[in-house]
Every structure is written in C-alpha cells, then in structure tokens.
Tab-separated table of C-alpha atoms in Angstrom:
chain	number	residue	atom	x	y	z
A	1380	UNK	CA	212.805	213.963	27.118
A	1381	UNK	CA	210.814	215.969	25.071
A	1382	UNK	CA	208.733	218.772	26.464
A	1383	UNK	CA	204.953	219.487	25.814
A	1384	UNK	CA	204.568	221.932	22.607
A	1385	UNK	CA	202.957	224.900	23.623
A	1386	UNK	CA	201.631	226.317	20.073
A	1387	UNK	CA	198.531	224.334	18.845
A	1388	UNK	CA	197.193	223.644	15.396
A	1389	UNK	CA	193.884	225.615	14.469
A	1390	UNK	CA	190.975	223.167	13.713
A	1391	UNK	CA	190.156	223.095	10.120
A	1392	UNK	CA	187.178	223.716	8.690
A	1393	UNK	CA	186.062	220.225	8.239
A	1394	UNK	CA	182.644	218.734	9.637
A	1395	UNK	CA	183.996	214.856	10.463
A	1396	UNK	CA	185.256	216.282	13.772
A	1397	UNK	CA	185.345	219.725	15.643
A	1398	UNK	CA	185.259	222.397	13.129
A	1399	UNK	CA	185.380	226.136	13.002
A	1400	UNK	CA	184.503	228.602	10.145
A	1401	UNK	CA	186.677	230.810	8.500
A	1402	UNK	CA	186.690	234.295	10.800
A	1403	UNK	CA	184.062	236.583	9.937
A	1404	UNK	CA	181.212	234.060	9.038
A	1405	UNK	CA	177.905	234.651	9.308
A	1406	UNK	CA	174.410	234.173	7.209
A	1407	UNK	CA	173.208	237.144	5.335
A	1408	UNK	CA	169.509	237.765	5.043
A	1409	UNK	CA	168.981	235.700	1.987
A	1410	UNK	CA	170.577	232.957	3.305
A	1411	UNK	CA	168.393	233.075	6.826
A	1412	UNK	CA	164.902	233.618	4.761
A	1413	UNK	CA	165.964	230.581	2.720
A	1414	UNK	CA	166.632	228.420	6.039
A	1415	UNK	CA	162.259	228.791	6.669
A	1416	UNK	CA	161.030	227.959	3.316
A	1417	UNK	CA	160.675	224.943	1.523
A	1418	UNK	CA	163.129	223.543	-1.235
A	1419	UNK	CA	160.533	223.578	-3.528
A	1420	UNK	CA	159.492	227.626	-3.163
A	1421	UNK	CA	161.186	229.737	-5.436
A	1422	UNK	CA	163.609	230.962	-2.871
A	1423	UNK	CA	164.298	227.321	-1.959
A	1424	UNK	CA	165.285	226.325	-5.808
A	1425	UNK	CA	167.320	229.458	-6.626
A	1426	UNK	CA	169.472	228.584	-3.514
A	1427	UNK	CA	169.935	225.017	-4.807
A	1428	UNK	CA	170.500	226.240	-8.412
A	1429	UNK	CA	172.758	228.900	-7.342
A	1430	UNK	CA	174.672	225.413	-5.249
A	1431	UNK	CA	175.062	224.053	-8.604
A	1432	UNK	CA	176.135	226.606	-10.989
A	1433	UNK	CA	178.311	227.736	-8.026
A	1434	UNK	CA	180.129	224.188	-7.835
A	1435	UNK	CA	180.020	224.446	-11.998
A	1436	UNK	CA	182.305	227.845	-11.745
A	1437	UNK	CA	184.890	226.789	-9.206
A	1438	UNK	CA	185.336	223.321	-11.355
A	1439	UNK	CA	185.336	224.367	-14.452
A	1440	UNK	CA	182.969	221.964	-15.397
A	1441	UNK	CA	182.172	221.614	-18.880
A	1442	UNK	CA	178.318	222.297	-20.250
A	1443	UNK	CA	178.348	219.165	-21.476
A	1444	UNK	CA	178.316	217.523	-17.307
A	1445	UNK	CA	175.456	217.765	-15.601
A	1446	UNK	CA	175.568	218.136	-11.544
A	1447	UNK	CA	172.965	217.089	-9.328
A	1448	UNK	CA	172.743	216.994	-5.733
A	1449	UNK	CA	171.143	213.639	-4.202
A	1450	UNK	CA	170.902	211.681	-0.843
A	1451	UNK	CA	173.158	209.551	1.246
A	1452	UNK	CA	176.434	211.655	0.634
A	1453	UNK	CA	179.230	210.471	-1.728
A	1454	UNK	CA	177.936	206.478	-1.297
A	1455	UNK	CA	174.395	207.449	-2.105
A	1456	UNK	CA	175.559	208.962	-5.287
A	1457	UNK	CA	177.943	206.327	-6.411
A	1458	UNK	CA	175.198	203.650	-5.574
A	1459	UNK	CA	172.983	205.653	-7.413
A	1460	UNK	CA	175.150	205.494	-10.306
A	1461	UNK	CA	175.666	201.908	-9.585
A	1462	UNK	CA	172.142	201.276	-9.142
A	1463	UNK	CA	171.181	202.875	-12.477
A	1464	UNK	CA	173.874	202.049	-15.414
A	1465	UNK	CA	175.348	198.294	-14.285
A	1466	UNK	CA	174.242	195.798	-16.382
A	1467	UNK	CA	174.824	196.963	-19.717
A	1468	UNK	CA	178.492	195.990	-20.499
A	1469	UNK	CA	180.773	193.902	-18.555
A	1470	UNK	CA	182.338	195.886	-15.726
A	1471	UNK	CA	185.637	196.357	-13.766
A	1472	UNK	CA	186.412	197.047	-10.561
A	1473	UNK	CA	189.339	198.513	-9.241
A	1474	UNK	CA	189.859	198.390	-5.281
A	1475	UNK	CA	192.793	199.009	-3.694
A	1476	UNK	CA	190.910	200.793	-0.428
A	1477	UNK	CA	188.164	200.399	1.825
A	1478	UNK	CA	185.820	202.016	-0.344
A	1479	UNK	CA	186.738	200.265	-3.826
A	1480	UNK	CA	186.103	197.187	-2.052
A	1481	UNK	CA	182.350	198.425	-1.032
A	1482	UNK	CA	181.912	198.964	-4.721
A	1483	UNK	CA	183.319	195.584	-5.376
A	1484	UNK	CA	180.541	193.830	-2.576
A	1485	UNK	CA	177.838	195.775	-3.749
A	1486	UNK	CA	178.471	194.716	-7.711
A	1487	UNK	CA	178.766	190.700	-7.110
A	1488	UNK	CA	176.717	190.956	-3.602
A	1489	UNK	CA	173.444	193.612	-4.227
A	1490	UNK	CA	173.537	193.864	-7.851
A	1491	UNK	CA	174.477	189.941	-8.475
A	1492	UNK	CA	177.097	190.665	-11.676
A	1493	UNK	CA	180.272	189.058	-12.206
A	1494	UNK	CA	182.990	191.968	-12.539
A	1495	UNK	CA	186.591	191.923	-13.203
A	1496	UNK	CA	188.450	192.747	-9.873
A	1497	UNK	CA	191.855	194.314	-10.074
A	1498	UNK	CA	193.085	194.654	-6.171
A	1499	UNK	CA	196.017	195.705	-5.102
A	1500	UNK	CA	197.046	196.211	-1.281
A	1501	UNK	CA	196.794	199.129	1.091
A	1502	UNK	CA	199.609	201.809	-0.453
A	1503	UNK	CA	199.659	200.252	-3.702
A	1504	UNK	CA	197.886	200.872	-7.060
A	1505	UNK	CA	196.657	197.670	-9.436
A	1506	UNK	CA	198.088	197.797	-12.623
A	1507	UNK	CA	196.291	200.546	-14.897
A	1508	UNK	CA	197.392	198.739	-17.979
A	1509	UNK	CA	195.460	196.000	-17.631
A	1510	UNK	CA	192.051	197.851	-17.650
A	1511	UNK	CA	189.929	196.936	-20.394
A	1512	UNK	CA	188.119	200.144	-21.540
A	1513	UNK	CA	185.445	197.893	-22.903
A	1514	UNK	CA	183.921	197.541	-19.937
A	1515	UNK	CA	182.643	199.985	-17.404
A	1516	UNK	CA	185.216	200.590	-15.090
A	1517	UNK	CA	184.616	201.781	-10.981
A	1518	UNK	CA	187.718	202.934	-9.514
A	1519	UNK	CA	188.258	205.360	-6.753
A	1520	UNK	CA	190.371	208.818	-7.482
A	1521	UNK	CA	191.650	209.165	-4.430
A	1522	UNK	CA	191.995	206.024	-1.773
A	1523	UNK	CA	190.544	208.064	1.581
A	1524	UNK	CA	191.741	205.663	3.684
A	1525	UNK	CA	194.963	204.864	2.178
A	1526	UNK	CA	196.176	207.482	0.949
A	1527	UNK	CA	196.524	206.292	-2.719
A	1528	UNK	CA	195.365	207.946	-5.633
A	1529	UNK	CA	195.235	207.169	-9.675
A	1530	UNK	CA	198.261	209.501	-10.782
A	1531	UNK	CA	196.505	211.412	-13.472
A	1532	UNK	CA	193.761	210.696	-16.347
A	1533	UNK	CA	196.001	209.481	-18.744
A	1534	UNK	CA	194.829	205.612	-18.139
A	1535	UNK	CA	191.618	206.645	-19.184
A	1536	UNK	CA	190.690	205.558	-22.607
A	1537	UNK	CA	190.034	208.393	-25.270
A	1538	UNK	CA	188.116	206.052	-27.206
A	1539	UNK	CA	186.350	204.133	-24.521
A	1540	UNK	CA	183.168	202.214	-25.345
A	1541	UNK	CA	182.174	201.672	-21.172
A	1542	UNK	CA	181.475	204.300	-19.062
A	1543	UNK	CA	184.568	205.730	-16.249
A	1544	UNK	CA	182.898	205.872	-12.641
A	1545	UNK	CA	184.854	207.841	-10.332
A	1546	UNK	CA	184.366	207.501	-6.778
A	1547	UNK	CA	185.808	210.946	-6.159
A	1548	UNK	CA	184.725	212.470	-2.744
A	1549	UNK	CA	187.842	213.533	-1.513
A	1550	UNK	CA	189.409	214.670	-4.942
A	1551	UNK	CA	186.963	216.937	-6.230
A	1552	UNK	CA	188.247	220.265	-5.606
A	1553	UNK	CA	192.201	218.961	-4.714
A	1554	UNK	CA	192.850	217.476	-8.127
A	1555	UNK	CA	192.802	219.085	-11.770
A	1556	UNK	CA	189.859	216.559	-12.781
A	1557	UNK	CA	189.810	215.627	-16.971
A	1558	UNK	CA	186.501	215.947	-16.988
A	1559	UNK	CA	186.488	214.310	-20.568
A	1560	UNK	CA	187.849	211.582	-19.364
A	1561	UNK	CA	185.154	210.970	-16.479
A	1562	UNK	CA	181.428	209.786	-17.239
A	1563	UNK	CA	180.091	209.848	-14.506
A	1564	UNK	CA	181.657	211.066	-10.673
A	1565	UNK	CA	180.477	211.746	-7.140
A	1566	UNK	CA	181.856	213.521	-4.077
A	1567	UNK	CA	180.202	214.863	-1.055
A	1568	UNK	CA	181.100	218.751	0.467
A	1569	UNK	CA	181.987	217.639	4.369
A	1570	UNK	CA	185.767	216.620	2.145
A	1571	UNK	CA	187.769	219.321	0.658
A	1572	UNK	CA	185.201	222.043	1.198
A	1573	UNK	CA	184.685	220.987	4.545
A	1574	UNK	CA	181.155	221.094	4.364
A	1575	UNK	CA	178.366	219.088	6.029
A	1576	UNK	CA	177.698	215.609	5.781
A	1577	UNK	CA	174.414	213.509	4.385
A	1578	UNK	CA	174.073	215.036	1.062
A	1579	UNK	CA	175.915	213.968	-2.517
A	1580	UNK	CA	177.008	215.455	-5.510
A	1581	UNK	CA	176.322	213.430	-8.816
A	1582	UNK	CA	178.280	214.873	-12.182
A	1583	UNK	CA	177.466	213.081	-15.251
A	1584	UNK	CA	178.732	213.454	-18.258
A	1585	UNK	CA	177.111	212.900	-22.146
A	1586	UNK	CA	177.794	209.015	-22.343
A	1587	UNK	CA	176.651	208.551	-18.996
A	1588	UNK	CA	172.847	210.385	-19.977
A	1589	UNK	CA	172.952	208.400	-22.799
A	1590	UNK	CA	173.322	205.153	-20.679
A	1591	UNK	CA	170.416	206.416	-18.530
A	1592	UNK	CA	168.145	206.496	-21.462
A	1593	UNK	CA	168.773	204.109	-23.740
A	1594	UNK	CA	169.441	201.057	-20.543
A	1595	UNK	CA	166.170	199.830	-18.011
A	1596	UNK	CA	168.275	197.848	-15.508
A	1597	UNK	CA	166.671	195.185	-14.915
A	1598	UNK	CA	166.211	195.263	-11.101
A	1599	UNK	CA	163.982	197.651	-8.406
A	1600	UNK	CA	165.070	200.900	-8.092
A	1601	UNK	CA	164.190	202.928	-5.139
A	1602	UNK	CA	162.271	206.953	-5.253
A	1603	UNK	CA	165.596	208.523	-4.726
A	1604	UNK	CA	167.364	206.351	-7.598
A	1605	UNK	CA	165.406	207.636	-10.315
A	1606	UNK	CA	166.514	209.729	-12.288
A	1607	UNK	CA	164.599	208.887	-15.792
A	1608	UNK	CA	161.033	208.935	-16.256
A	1609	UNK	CA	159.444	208.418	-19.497
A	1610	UNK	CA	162.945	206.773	-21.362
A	1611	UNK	CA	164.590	210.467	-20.659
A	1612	UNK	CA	166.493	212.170	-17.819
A	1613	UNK	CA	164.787	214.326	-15.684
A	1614	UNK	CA	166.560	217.418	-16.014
A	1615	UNK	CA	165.285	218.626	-12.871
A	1616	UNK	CA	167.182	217.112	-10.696
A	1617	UNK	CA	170.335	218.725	-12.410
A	1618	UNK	CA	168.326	222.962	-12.031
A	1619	UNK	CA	168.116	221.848	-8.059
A	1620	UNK	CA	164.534	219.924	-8.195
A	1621	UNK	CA	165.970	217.422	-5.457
A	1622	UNK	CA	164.089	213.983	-5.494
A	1623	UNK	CA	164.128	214.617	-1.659
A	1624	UNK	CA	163.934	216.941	1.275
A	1625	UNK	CA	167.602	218.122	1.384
A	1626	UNK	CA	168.974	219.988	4.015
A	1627	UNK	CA	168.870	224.003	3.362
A	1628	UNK	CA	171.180	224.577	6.444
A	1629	UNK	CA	173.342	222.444	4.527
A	1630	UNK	CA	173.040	223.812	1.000
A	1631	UNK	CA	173.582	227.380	2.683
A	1632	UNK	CA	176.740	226.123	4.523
A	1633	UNK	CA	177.899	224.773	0.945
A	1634	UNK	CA	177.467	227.851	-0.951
A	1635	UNK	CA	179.486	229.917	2.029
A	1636	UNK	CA	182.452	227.078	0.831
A	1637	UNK	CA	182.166	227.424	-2.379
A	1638	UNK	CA	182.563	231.375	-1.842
A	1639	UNK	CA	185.367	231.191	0.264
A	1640	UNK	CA	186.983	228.905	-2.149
A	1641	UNK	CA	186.435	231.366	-5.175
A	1642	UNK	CA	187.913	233.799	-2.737
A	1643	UNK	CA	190.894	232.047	-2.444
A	1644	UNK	CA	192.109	231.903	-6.076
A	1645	UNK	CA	189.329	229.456	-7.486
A	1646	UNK	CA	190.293	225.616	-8.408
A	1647	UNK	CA	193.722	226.444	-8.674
A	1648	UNK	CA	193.881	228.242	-5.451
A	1649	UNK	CA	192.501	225.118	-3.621
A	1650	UNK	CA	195.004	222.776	-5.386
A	1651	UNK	CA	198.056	224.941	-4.212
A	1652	UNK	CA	196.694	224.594	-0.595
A	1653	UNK	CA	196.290	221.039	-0.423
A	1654	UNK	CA	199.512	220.787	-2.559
A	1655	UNK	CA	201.145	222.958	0.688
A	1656	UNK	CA	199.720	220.906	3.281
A	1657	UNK	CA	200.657	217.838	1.880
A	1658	UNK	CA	204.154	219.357	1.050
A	1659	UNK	CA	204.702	220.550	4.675
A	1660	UNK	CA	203.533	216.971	6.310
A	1661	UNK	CA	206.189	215.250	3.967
A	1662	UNK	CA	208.720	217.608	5.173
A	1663	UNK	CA	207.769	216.458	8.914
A	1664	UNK	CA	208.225	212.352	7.712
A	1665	UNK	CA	211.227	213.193	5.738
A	1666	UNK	CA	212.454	214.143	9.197
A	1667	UNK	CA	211.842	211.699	11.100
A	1668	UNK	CA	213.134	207.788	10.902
A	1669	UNK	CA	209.524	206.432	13.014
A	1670	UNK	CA	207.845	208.287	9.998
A	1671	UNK	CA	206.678	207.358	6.922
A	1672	UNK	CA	204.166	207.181	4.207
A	1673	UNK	CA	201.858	204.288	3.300
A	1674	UNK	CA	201.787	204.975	-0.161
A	1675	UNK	CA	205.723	204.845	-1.181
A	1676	UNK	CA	205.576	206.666	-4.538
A	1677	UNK	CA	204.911	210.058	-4.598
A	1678	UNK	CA	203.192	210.151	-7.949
A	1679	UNK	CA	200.174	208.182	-6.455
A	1680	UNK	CA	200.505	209.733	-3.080
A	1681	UNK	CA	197.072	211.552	-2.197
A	1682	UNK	CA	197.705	215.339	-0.998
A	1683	UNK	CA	194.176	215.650	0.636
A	1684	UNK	CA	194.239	212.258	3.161
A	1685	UNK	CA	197.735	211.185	3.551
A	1686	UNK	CA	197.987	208.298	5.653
A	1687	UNK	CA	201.524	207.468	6.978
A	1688	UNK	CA	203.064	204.398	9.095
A	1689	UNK	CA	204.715	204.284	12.124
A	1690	UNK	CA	208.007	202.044	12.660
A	1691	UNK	CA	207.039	198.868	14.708
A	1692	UNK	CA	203.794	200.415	16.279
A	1693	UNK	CA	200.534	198.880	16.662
A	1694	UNK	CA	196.803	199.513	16.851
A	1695	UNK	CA	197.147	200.536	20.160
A	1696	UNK	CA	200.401	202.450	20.125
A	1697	UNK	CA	198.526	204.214	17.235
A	1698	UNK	CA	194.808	205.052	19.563
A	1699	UNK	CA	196.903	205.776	22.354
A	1700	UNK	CA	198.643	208.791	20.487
A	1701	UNK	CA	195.569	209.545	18.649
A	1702	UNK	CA	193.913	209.795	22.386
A	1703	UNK	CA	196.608	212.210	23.683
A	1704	UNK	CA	196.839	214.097	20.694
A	1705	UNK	CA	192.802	214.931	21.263
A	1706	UNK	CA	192.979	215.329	24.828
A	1707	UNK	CA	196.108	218.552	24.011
A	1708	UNK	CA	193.604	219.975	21.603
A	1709	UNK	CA	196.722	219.530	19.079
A	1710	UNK	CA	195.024	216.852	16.588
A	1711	UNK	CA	191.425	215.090	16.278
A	1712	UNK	CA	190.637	211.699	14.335
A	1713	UNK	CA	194.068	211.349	13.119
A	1714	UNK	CA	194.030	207.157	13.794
A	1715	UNK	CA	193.818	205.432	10.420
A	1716	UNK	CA	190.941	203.587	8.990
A	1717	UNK	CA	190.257	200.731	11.069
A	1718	UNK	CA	190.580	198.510	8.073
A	1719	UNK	CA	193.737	200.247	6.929
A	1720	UNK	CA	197.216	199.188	8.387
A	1721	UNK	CA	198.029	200.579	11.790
A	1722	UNK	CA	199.109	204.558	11.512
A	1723	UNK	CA	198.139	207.933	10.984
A	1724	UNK	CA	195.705	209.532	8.735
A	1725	UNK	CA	196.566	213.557	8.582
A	1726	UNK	CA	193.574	215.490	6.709
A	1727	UNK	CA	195.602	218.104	3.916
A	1728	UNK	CA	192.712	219.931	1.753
A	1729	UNK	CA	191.945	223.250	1.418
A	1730	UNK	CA	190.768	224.346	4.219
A	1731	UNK	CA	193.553	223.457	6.342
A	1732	UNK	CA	196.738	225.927	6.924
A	1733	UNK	CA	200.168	224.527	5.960
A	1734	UNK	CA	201.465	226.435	9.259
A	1735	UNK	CA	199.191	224.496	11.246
A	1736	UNK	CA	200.726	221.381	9.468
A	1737	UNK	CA	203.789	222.689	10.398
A	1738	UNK	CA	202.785	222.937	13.731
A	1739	UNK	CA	201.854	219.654	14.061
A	1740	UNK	CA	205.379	217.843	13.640
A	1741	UNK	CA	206.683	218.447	17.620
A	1742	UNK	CA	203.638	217.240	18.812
A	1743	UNK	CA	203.777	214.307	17.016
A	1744	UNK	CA	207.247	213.659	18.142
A	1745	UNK	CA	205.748	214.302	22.187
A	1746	UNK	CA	203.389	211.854	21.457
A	1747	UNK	CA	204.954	209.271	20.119
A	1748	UNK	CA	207.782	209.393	23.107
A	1749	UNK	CA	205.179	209.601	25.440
A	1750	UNK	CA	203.832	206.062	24.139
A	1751	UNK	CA	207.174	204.297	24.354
C-alpha cells in the first residue's frame, strides 16, 4: 500500500486554474494610476506600447514583425487572421489536435473554402512533406491538447509563395520560434507566461502586411477584424491603439510576466525551464510501466503541455484521479482534453518549478493505487 505523500507541489503561476504570483509581487504606482485611466490616455497607450516592445525584447522579434494585441485570446487572433487573408491562394490545413480541427471547421464551415486537410491522429504528426508551400498553410506549433508539436521550422518553405499561419499559444515563449519562417502567428499570455485570459497577441510578419493590403476578402468583417482602412494597415493597432476596450488589469499583469521572464535569463531562460519540467516529468514515466506519453517520439513531443496515457484506464479512472489529486491540493486540471484520448495532461512552461514536477511523481503513484 502506498502511503499519502506529505510534500505538495506549489501552484504555478498559471491563470486556467488556482494560481499564485511569484513572491514579492505587487503593483508599483505607475502600474495602479494606469489601472483608473482609459486605454486611450497617454498613460493608458504607453502601458500598452511598453506590452509590446516588452514582448518584442524577450522574443527577439525581428523589426520586420509587427505585434498587436486584439480580442478573444489566441482564437480571436487566429480567426482574425483567418478572417482577413483566406481567400487569396488555395490553403492547407494541418490538424492533428483539437484546435487544428477548429481551424479546419471554420475554413470549409464559416469561411465556405475548400482546403487541403492533412490529419493525423491524437500523438501523431501528418506528414510535413507533403505540404504544398503554394498554398497558405494553418498548422498548430504546439498540439495543447495532445501534446504534439511540429519538430522545428525546417518544413517551412524558404521560398514560399502562401503565407505560414501558426496557431502558437502555447509555444511562444517555450520554443526558439524562426521568425522568418512564420507570416503570421498568435498566442495568448494566460500559456507560458501564465498570464490572464481574454486578450490575444497577433505577430505578423512582411508577407502577411502585404496580404492585408493588396487582398479585400470578399466576405463581412466585424469592428474588431479590421485591421486595414483605406487599402493600408493601420499601424495603430501594432503602437497599442487597441480596436477595443482591453483589459488594463490585464496588460499590467502581462508586463509583471514579461519582467519576471527577462529576470530569469530572457527567451533562453524560459526555454531551459520548460525544457526542465518536461525533462523531470519524463523521468517520472520512464519510471513507471502504467506511464506513458501520447506522443511516442520525442522530437515532436511538446515540453510545455505534455499529455501522457495511462495503461488500460478510462475516462473515469482518469476524473477520478484528477478529483483526488485536487481535493490533496497536489495537482489541478490535470484530466486531458475531453476530446483527447483518456489520460493526463501535466502543464511544463516557465513558470512552473521542475522540483515541483518532481514532486509530483509519488502522488501520482497514490492516486492511481487508490483508483484500482
């Protein structure tokens, strides 16, 4: 029999379920006065521009992207980009998650085209080959709820004629990115910066401006989807001119992340962490026969949301470890996807602590003899 664990794992600093901040936080005066005023005083756009160039900095992102912040979180910003370019060329899809596939409906569903679908199952990748760089292609960077993500930029066409759309919400800040090889990608804060929720982050990059003003789409576009007026961009958007009311609670909140993660050795400090977490979870399954990972090769393996199986259990073996887990204060939301195959999910950016990973491995093995 195995006994109750008596060390916990610290909550992370991630807003999808009970979160803490880092010790020591607190708002400063600028960052209170800003919290009263409107996002269109002066006060109110530095603190948005100072967002921006903060999230340039701690990417590394070329002049040549732009980066706005826009409704609706990481699918308000793809859509957005959806919304926007499609039409144009002939486009690709590649789903091989929960997400992809949303991208998939919305392209023959809302936007009526006929794309090329390459699908390939929960764990697996579709064949990167077989993209045709003619066309623009939609993929997600990292699969958040399997666990899968595109190995590297390599696939990516030098010489592409369409446009690259990366769906890349919980890669941006885990991954060295090429950004030459991406046109046009989108990510929300509440991921790897473990920021709050309802607002996205829209890069674009030369060819994807371009696109913008030289292509009307010939459909409606809603307020918060325009971003060209007069056949050119509005550059506003992109100095922290929002098209709507964000949230300057928010914004502050996203700027204290962006800090800490300068603080903490930059982009390459943030990769090493979720390159640590994810290291010290596979340790834990390597360990353990009931364990193992949904996506079986490691070079497509995602180190921010690794999602692992669980030999012969089901959905409710699965909830019913998930529940005692929560109930111990020792894990929270680890369930998978409810599309995804039955199994775990275990969150691995930045802002968690590889010894709270560690931590984690006896009480998984409590819980999973406890639902025998």
């Amino acid at each position: 029999m195995i006994g109750k664990p008596t060390t916990r794992p610290l909550r992370p600093f991630f807003s999808s379920g009970p979160c803490a901040k880092p010790p020591g936080w607190s708002l400063d005066k600028l960052q209170i006065d800003s919290l009263g005023r409107s996002h269109r005083s002066k006060l109110g756009k530095g603190r948005l521009a100072h967002c921006i160039q903060l999230m340039r900095e701690l990417l590394e992102l070329p002049e040549t992207h732009r980066i706005g912040i826009v409704p609706g979180s990481d699918t308000g910003a793809f859509e957005l980009a959806m919304w926007t370019m499609l039409g144009a060329r002939p486009v690709t899809c590649l789903a091989w998650e929960s997400f992809g596939e949303g991208w998939v409906t919305d392209a023959v569903k809302q936007l009526k085209l006929e794309p090329r679908v390459l699908h390939a199952p929960y764990g697996e990748l579709p064949d990167l080959g077989e993209v045709d760089w003619s066309h623009d292609v939609l993929f997600t960077w990292n699969g958040t709820t399997s666990g899968v993500r595109v190995p590297d930029g390599e696939w990516i066409a030098a010489d592409r004629v369409g446009l690259s759309f990366a769906d890349a919400t919980s890669a941006v800040f885990a991954y060295d990115l090429p950004w030459d090889g991406i046109d046009v990608a989108t990510f929300s804060w509440q991921k790897v910066l473990g920021g709050e929720g309802a607002h996205g982050v829209l890069i674009l990059g030369p060819r994807a401006v371009e696109r913008l003003e030289s292509f009307t789409p010939d459909r409606p576009l809603p307020k918060l989807f325009r971003l060209v007026s007069g056949g050119k961009l509005n550059e506003g958007v992109f100095r922290g001119e929002t098209i709507n009311t964000p949230s300057m609670l928010a914004v502050e909140d996203a700027i204290f992340a962006l800090e800490w993660g300068q603080s903490v050795g930059g982009i390459e400090g943030l990769i090493a962490r979720s390159q640590a977490n994810a290291a010290a979870l596979d340790r834990i399954v390597t360990k353990r026969d009931w364990l193992g990972h949904l996506a079986a090769d490691p070079a497509s393996r995602s180190t921010t949301s690794v999602c692992l199986t669980l030999q012969g259990a089901d959905e409710g073996r699965i909830k019913r470890m998930a529940t005692l887990l929560e109930a111990e204060g020792a894990a929270y939301d680890i369930a998978g996807y409810r599309d995804a195959p039955p199994g775990l999910r275990i969150w691995c950016g930045a802002t968690v602590d590889a010894a709270d990973v560690v931590t984690l491995g006896p009480w998984l093995d409590w819980a999973w003899e406890q639902t025998a």
